[in-house]
PDB file of C-alpha atoms in Angstrom:
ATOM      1  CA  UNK A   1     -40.038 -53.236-131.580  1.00 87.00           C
ATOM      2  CA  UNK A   2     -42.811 -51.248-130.520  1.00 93.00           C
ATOM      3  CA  UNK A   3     -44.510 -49.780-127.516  1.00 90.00           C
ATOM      4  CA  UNK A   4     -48.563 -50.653-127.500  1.00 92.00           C
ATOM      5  CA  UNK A   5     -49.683 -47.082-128.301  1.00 93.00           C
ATOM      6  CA  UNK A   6     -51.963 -47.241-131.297  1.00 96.00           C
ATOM      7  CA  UNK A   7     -51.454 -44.582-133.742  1.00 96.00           C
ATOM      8  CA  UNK A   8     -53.930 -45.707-136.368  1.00 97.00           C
ATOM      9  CA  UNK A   9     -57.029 -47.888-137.209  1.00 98.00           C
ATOM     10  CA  UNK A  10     -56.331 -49.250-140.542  1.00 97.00           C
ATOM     11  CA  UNK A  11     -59.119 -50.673-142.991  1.00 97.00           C
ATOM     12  CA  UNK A  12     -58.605 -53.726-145.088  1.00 98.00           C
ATOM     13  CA  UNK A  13     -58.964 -53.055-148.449  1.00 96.00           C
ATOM     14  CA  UNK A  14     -58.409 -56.483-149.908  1.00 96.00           C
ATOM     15  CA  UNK A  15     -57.565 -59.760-149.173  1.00 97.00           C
ATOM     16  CA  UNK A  16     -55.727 -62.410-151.376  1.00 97.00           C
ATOM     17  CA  UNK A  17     -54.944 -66.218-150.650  1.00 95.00           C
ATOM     18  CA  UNK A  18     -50.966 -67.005-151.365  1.00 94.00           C
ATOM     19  CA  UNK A  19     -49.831 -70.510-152.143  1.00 93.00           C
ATOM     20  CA  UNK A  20     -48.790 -70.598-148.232  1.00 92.00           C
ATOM     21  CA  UNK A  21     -50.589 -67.606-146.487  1.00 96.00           C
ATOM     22  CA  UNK A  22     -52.689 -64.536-147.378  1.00 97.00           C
ATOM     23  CA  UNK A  23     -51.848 -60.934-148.567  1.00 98.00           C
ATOM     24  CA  UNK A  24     -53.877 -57.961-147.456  1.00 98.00           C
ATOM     25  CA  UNK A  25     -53.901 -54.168-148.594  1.00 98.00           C
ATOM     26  CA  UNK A  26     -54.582 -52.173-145.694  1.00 98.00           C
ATOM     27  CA  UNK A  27     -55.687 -48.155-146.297  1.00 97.00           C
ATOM     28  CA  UNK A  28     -54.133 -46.250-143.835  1.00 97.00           C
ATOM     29  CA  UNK A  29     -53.469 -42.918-142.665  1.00 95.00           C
ATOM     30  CA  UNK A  30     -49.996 -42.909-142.489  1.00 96.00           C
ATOM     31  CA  UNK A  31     -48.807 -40.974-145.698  1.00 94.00           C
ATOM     32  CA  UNK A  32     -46.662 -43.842-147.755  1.00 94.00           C
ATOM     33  CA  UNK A  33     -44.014 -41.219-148.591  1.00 93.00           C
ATOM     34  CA  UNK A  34     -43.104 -42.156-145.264  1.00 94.00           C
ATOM     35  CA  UNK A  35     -43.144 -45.867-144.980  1.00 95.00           C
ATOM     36  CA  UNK A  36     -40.347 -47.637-146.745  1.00 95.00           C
ATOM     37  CA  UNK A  37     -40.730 -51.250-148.332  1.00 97.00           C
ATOM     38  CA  UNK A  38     -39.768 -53.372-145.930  1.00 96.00           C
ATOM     39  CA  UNK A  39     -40.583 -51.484-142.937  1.00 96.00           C
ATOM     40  CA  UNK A  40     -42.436 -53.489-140.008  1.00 97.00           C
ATOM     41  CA  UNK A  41     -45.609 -52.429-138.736  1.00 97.00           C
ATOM     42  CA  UNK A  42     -47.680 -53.820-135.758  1.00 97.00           C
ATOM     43  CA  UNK A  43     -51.199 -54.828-137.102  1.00 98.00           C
ATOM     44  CA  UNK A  44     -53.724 -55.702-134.983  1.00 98.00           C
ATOM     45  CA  UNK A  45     -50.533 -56.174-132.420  1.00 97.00           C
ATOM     46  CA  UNK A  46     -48.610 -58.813-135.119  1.00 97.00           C
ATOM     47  CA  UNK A  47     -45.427 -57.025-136.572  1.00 97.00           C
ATOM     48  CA  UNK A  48     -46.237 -57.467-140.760  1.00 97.00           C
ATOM     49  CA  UNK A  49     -43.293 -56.695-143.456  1.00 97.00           C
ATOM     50  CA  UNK A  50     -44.501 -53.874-146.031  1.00 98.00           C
ATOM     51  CA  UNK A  51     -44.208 -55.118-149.213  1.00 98.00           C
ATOM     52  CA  UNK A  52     -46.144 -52.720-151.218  1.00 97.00           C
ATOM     53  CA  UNK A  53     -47.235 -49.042-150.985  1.00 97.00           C
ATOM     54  CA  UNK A  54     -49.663 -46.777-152.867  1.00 94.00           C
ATOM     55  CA  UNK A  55     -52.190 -44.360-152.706  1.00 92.00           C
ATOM     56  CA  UNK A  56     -56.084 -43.768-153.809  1.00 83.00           C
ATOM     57  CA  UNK A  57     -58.751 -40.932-153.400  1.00 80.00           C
ATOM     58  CA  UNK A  58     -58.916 -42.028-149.833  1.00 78.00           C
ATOM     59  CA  UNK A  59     -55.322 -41.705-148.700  1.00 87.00           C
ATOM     60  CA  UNK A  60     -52.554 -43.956-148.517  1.00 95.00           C
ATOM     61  CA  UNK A  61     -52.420 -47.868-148.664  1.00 97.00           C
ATOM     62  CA  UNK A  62     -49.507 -50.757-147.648  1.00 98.00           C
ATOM     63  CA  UNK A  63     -49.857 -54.627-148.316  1.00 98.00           C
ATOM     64  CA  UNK A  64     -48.331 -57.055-146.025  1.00 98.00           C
ATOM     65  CA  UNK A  65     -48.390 -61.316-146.739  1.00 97.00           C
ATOM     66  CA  UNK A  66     -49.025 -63.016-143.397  1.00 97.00           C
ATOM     67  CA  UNK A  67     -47.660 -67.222-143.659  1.00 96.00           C
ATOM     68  CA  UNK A  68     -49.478 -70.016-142.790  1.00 95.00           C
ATOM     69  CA  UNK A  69     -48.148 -70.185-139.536  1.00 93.00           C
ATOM     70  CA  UNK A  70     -48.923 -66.721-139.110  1.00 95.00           C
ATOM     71  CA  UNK A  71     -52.316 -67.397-139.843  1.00 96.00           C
ATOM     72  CA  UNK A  72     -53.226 -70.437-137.692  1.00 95.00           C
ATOM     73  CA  UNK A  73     -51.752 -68.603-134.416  1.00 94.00           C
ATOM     74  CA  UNK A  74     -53.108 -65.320-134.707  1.00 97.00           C
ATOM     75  CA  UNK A  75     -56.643 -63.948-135.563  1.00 96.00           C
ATOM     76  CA  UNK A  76     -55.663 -62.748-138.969  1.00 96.00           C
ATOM     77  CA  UNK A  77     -57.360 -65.812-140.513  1.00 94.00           C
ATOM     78  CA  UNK A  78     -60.730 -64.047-139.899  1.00 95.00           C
ATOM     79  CA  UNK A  79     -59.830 -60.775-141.284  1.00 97.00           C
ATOM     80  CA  UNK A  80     -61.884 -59.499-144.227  1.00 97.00           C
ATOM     81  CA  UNK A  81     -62.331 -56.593-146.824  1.00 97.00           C
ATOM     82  CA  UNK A  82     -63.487 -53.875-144.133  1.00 97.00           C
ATOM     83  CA  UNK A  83     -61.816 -55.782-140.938  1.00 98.00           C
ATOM     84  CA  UNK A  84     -60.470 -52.663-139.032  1.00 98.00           C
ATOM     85  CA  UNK A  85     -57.422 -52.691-137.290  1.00 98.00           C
ATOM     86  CA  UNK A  86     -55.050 -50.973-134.993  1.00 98.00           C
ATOM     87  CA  UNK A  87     -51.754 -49.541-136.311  1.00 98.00           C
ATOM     88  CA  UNK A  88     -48.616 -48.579-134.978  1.00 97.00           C
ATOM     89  CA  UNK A  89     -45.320 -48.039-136.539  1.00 96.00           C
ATOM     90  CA  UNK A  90     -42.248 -49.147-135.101  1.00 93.00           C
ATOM     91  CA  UNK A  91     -40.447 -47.690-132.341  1.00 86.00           C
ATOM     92  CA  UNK A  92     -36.947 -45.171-133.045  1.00 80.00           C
ATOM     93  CA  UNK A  93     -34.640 -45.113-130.912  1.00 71.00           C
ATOM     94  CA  UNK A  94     -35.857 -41.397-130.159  1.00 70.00           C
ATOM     95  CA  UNK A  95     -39.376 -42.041-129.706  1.00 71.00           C
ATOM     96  CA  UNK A  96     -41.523 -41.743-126.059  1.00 72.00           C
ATOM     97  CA  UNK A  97     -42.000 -45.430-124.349  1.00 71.00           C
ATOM     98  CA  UNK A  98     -45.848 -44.754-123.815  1.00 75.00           C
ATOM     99  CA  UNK A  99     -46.708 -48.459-123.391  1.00 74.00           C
ATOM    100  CA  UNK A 100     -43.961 -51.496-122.641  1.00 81.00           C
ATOM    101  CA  UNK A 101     -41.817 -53.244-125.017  1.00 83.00           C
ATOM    102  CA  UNK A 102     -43.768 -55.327-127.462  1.00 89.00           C
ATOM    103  CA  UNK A 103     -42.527 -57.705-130.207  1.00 89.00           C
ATOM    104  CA  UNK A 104     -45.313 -58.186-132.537  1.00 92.00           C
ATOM    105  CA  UNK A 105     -44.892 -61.639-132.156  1.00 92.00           C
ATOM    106  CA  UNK A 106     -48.035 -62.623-131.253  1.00 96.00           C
ATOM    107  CA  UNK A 107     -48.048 -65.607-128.454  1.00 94.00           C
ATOM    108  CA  UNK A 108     -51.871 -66.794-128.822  1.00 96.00           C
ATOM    109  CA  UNK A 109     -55.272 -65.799-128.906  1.00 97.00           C
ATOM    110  CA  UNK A 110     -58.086 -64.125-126.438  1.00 98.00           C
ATOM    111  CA  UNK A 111     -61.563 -64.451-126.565  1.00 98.00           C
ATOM    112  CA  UNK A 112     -63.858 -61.634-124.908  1.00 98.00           C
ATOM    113  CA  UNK A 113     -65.892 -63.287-122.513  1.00 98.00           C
ATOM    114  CA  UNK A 114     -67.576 -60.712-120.829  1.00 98.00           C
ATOM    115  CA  UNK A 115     -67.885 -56.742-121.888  1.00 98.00           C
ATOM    116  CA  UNK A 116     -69.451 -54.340-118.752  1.00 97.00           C
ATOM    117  CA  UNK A 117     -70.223 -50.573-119.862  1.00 95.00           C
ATOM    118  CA  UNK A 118     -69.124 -48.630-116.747  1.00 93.00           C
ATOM    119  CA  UNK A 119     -70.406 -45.179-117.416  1.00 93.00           C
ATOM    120  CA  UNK A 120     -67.673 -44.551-120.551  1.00 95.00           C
ATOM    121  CA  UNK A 121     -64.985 -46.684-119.744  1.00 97.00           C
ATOM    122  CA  UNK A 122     -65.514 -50.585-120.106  1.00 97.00           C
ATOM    123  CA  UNK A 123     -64.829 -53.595-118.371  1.00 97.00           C
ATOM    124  CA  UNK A 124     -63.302 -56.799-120.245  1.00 98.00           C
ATOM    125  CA  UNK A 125     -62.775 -60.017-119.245  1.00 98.00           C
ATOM    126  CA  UNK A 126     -61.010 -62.626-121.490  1.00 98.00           C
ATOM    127  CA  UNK A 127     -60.058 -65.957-121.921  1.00 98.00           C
ATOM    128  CA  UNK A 128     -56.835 -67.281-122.528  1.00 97.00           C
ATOM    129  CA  UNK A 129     -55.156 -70.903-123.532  1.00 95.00           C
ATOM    130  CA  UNK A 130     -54.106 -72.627-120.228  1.00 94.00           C
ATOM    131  CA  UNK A 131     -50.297 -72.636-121.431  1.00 92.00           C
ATOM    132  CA  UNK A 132     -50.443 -68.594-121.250  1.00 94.00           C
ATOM    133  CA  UNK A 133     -52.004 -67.847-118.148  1.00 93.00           C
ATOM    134  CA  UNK A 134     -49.313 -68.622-115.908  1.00 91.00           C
ATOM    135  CA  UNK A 135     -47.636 -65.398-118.036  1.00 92.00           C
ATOM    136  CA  UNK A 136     -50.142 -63.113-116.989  1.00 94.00           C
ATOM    137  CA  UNK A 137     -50.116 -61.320-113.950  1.00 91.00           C
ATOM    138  CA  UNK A 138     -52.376 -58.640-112.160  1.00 93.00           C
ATOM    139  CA  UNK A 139     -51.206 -54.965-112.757  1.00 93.00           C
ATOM    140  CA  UNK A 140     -49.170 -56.706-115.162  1.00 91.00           C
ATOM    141  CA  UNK A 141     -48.682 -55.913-118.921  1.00 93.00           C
ATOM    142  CA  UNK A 142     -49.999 -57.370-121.858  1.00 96.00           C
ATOM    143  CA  UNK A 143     -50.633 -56.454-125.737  1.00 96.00           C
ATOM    144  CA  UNK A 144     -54.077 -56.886-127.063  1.00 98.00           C
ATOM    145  CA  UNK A 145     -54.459 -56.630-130.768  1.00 98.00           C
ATOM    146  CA  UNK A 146     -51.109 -54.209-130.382  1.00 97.00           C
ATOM    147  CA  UNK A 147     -52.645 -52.122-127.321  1.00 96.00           C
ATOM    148  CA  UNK A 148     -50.532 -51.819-124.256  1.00 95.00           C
ATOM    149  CA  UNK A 149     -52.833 -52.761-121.607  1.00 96.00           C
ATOM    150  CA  UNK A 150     -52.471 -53.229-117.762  1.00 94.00           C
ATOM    151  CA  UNK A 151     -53.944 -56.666-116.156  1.00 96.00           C
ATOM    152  CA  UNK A 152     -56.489 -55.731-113.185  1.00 97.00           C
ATOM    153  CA  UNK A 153     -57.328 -59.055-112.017  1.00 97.00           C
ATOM    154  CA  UNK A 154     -56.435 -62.585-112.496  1.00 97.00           C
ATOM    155  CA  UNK A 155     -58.449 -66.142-112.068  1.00 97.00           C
ATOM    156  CA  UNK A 156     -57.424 -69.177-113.557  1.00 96.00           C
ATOM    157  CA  UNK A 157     -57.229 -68.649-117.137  1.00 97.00           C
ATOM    158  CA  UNK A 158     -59.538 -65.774-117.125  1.00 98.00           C
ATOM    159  CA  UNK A 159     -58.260 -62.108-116.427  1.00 98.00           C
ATOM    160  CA  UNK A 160     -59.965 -58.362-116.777  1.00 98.00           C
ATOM    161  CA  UNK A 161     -59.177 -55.213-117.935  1.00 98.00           C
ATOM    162  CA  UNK A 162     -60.687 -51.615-117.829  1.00 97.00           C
ATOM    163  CA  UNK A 163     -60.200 -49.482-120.700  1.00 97.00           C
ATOM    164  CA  UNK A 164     -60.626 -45.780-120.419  1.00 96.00           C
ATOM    165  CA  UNK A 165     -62.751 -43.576-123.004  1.00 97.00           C
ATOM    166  CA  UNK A 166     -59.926 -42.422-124.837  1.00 96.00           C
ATOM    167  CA  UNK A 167     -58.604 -45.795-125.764  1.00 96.00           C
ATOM    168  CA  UNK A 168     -62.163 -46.945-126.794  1.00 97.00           C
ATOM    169  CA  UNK A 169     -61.979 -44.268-129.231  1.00 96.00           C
ATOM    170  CA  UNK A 170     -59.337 -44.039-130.651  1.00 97.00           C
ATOM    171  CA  UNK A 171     -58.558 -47.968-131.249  1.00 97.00           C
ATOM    172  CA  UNK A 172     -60.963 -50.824-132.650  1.00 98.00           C
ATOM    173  CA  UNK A 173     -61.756 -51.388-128.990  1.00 98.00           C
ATOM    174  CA  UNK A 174     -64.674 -49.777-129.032  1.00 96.00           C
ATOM    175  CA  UNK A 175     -66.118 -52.017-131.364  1.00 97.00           C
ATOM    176  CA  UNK A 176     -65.197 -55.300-129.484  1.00 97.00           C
ATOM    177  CA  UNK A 177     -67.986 -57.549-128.275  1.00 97.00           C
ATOM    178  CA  UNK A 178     -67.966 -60.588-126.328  1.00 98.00           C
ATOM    179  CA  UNK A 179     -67.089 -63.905-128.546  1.00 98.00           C
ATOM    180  CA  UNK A 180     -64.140 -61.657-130.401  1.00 98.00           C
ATOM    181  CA  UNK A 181     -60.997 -63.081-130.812  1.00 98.00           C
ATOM    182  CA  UNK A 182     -57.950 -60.618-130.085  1.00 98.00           C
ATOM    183  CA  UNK A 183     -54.370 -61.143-130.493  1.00 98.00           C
ATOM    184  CA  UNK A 184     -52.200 -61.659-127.194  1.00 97.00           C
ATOM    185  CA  UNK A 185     -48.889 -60.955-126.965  1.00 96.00           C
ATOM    186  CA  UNK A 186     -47.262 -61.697-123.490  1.00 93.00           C
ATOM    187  CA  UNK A 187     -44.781 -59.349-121.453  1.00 86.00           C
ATOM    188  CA  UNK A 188     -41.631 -60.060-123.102  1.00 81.00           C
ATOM    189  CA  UNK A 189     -39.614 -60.087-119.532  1.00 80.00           C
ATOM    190  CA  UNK A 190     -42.332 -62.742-118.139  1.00 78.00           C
ATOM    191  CA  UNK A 191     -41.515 -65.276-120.868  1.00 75.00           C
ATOM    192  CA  UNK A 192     -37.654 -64.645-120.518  1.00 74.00           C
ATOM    193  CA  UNK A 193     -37.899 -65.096-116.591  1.00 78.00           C
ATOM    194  CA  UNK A 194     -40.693 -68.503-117.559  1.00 74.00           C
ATOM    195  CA  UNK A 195     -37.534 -69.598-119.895  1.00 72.00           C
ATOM    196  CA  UNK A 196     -34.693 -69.118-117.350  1.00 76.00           C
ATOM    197  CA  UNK A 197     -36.818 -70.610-114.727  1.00 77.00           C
ATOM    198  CA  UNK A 198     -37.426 -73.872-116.725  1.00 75.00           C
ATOM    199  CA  UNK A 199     -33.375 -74.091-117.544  1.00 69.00           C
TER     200      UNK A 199
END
């Protein structure tokens, strides 16, 4: 589990094509001492297995293998050697809630329609597939390439979101542009109330 609050922008180092997937090395900031094999961490919002650990001049480094499936739902498939993405460790048991409960399991993908500079904060609007917009709800949650975000307004299977200075610089979302793809996860009570609903 983990809570939306980036901790880290990662770098991909390298990326290698599996017989059913892709493996990437990832330099990080997070010192490896610390990260044991096997350990989950939230990668651009999509919780990855650490399989490997080491270090270079830079700092430290983890590889992850994403699946096929993994692949075709999320927007790993367009990550590259210098791709940078947000981090964040999972959640202990001790640890502040900052953000909501997220999974890491990633539910679809947005595209950045529209990006308005407002002073130093910035508007976004996004697009979402029709079967996910029913899940997302003004002044509602959702995770965005692993940031826990609140909805401001809703239309159809559009919706907006302001993000404040801080968050712009201390994530990739600074960087974003409109015709990105980001990785949505949905609030994990709306899909269990969509589910019991449907029963």
């Amino acid at each position: 589990m983990f809570t939306g609050i980036i901790t880290d922008v990662g770098e991909v180092l390298t990326t290698s094509d599996l017989a059913a997937g892709r493996r990437f090395e990832i330099a990080t900031a997070y010192d490896p001492e610390t990260i044991a094999i096997g350990a989950s961490i939230a990668c651009a919002g999509t919780c990855l297995t650490v399989i490997e650990l080491g270090t270079t001049q830079g700092g430290g480094w983890f590889a992850v293998e994403a699946s096929t499936e993994t692949l075709e739902r999320t927007a790993l498939g367009s990550w590259e050697t210098g791709t940078r993405i947000n981090l964040e460790r999972a959640l202990r048991a001790s640890d502040e809630l900052g953000g909501h409960i997220v999974t890491g399991h990633i539910d679809g993908v947005a595209e950045i329609i529209g990006r308005a500079d407002e002073g130093d904060m910035a508007k976004f609007t996004f697009a979402v597939p029709d079967d996910l917009a029913r899940f997302i709800a003004e002044k509602g949650s959702v995770a965005l390439d692993g940031t826990s975000l609140t909805v401001n307004t809703v239309e159809g299977a559009t919706f907006t979101i302001m993000l404040i200075p801080h968050t712009l610089q201390v994530t990739t979302w600074g960087e974003k542009k409109v015709g990105d793809h980001v990785n949505l996860e949905i609030d994990l009570m709306a899909r269990y109330l969509a589910r019991l609903q449907s029963a």
